[in-house]
Amino acid sequence: MRYLLGPAGLTLGLVFSAAATLWWAVAARGSARAARQGRAASATAALGAFLAVVAMLNALVQHDFAVRYVAENGGRAVPLYYTVISLWAALEGSLLLWLLVLTGMTLLAVHRVHPRAGNLHPSAMSVLSGISAFFFALALFAGNAFDRVSPVPADGPGPNPLLQDHPLMGIHPPLLYLGYVGMAIPFAYAIAALITGRTGPAWVSVVRSWTLVAWTALTAGVVLGGWWAYEVLGWGGYWAWDPVENVSVLPWFTATALLHSILVQKRRATLRLWNLTLAVATFCLVIFGTFLTRSGVIESVHAFSQSTIGPILLGFLLLVLLASGALFVWRSDRLRDDDALLRTVSRETAFLGNNLLLAGLAFTILLGTTFPLLVETFTGDRISVGAPYFTRMAVPMALLLVLLMGVGPLLPWGSAQGAVLGPLLLPGAVAGLLTVGALGLSGLRGVSALLTFGLAAFVLVTHATRLVVDVRHTRSGSGTGAGRAVVRTLLSQRRTYGGLLVHLGFVLTAVAVAASSTYASSSTARLTTGQTVATGAWTATLEGVHSLEGDRRDSIVADLRLCHRGQDVGVYQPMLSTYPRLQQAVGTPSVRTTFTEDAYLVLTEIDPETSMATVRLAVNPMMLWLWIAVGVMVLGAAVAGWPRRRPAQVPEVLPQVAPAAVEQRRPEREHV
């Protein structure tokens, strides 16, 4: 039955997503009947994706090795949890997850209509349905996970060993997919704005929440991916400037820029061309990242095998670029800004600076990631761009970004007066300078790290200054006490303070990254029983080595007694494991985490004849705060994006409104 259910689900999804594309296009011309048919078709397409995913999960759990995907990625000895998440452990299965998320979000977008969506909505749904149709066709014809194999093997190798030993693999990829796929909705509304000519503030009002949800998922997914790498790969770090890591963060930069510049367009009716470009660029970067991981052009632990899917995705990317470019040219007369642009020191200029820095970061990383591919394509030479390039180029821009985070919230819209702004910035500047001076005098070295700590203090104090100013304003207007004024201020400006909380999470991330990359230390030693390796205040003594044999892997475990400043903190057990599917042994680190630093133990080699173990002990400062920082950012985004109570919704398909009339509406007012 599952042999029919899976392909039938994909076929159903392809047919009805294609039909939805047409019906929504007709609905954009004012047909309520076509809109009803479009809604039904979108729901049926989502049902098709659901059926395909259920069929594949059933095949994995039932160990149906007649299905090629199960034969290549399933295994009888694999625990149930890792069997289920094998759905996204390889190329074809990950496409099914992609389709489930895409059609699910499309269905949600179909039924959750923003009051200002109006005539944009049917066009946007047509674009989303067209994207779904493309991915259904891709999954059905180029990457069908339900192909049969003969003869049927008795067992399978299981998923990639690196993907079946850490529970984060059940969370990290779905969050990334949610973030990636979610960027299709701002893109769809941007294309709808270009098609209808409604390039004013309406479309950015509609996509703000969608972009924020996708951005939050992408943020959490990227950081959890770093956590997985730190816990599994055993090299002691969390970010290696791997090409696939790089492409995962590229849409994050442009989406972050979009979230900020949306506020400018809503407030000042400017940056409309820039916002449309950011929405299109973000989706194109998503497709580019999807292509890179599925084309086989790079070698990475994150990349899937080479297939025909890669060239098709590249063709789709080129089609999106050409179609978007044609729409930009067609609607060029509607892309002029209404306001005189940003000639003074103001909130707008801070946002513009923020956007330029984020775009610069995206371009720098994109250039470093694609340059080796371009060189190999045109010359055949294989080169690599290493971490020093990314560090030298990205760190100065990231520090300027942190500086703007401190200045921006204190700037007014329109024009700032130096006599007012100076006293507001002074406490933060003093705090930053004192922080750098105190840490420098205490013996800390490293210019970038000290600057990061000083800027972090600056941002923390300027944000507190902003709260003090707002609370004073609340008290002067209402006469309430300080505590009630604080609560009233936070509630009345929830979006603003949610955004400032995200800033604090980002700053905490910067501090943790600076500390862990600048002040980490490590020692490696070949030990026999009773010998010790030491780093900083930590020592690790080898107490013995033993073997573990299992159904999925065989491991050699080192028992290492860890001490901090002479105090025994227990026995930790890094190991080396061999898997039938891998020729090379995989090291699994053992980590002691504290609030200030991690003691990170890795077994890199074992001599079976002498039982000598090569052990690396690393001390990584502030690692716990890096993981906490992502929680702060997600909390801030949830506060900023929590939906307001809306008035009764307008009908989904509105009478045609002349674009020129829409352009003349006043932009929506925002606190930020």
mmCIF file of N, CA, C and O in Angstrom, residues 20 130 259 348 362 459 529:
data_model
loop_
_atom_site.group_PDB
_atom_site.id
_atom_site.type_symbol
_atom_site.label_atom_id
_atom_site.label_comp_id
_atom_site.label_asym_id
_atom_site.label_seq_id
_atom_site.Cartn_x
_atom_site.Cartn_y
_atom_site.Cartn_z
ATOM 1 N N ALA A 20 -3.840 25.091 -8.072
ATOM 2 C CA ALA A 20 -3.952 26.240 -7.171
ATOM 3 C C ALA A 20 -3.243 27.463 -7.752
ATOM 4 O O ALA A 20 -3.710 28.597 -7.603
ATOM 5 N N GLY A 130 2.870 27.976 -7.030
ATOM 6 C CA GLY A 130 3.804 27.655 -8.113
ATOM 7 C C GLY A 130 5.109 27.076 -7.581
ATOM 8 O O GLY A 130 5.659 26.129 -8.157
ATOM 9 N N LEU A 259 13.862 42.915 8.053
ATOM 10 C CA LEU A 259 13.059 43.201 9.245
ATOM 11 C C LEU A 259 13.266 44.638 9.720
ATOM 12 O O LEU A 259 12.341 45.257 10.260
ATOM 13 N N GLU A 348 16.277 56.539 10.747
ATOM 14 C CA GLU A 348 16.300 55.997 9.391
ATOM 15 C C GLU A 348 17.725 55.729 8.914
ATOM 16 O O GLU A 348 18.009 54.693 8.303
ATOM 17 N N ALA A 362 26.706 39.643 4.071
ATOM 18 C CA ALA A 362 26.193 38.594 3.188
ATOM 19 C C ALA A 362 27.050 38.493 1.925
ATOM 20 O O ALA A 362 27.415 37.386 1.490
ATOM 21 N N VAL A 459 26.178 48.944 24.469
ATOM 22 C CA VAL A 459 24.814 48.610 24.051
ATOM 23 C C VAL A 459 23.922 48.360 25.262
ATOM 24 O O VAL A 459 22.772 48.826 25.319
ATOM 25 N N THR A 529 48.188 4.859 31.529
ATOM 26 C CA THR A 529 47.384 4.915 32.753
ATOM 27 C C THR A 529 48.149 5.624 33.871
ATOM 28 O O THR A 529 49.305 5.313 34.153
#
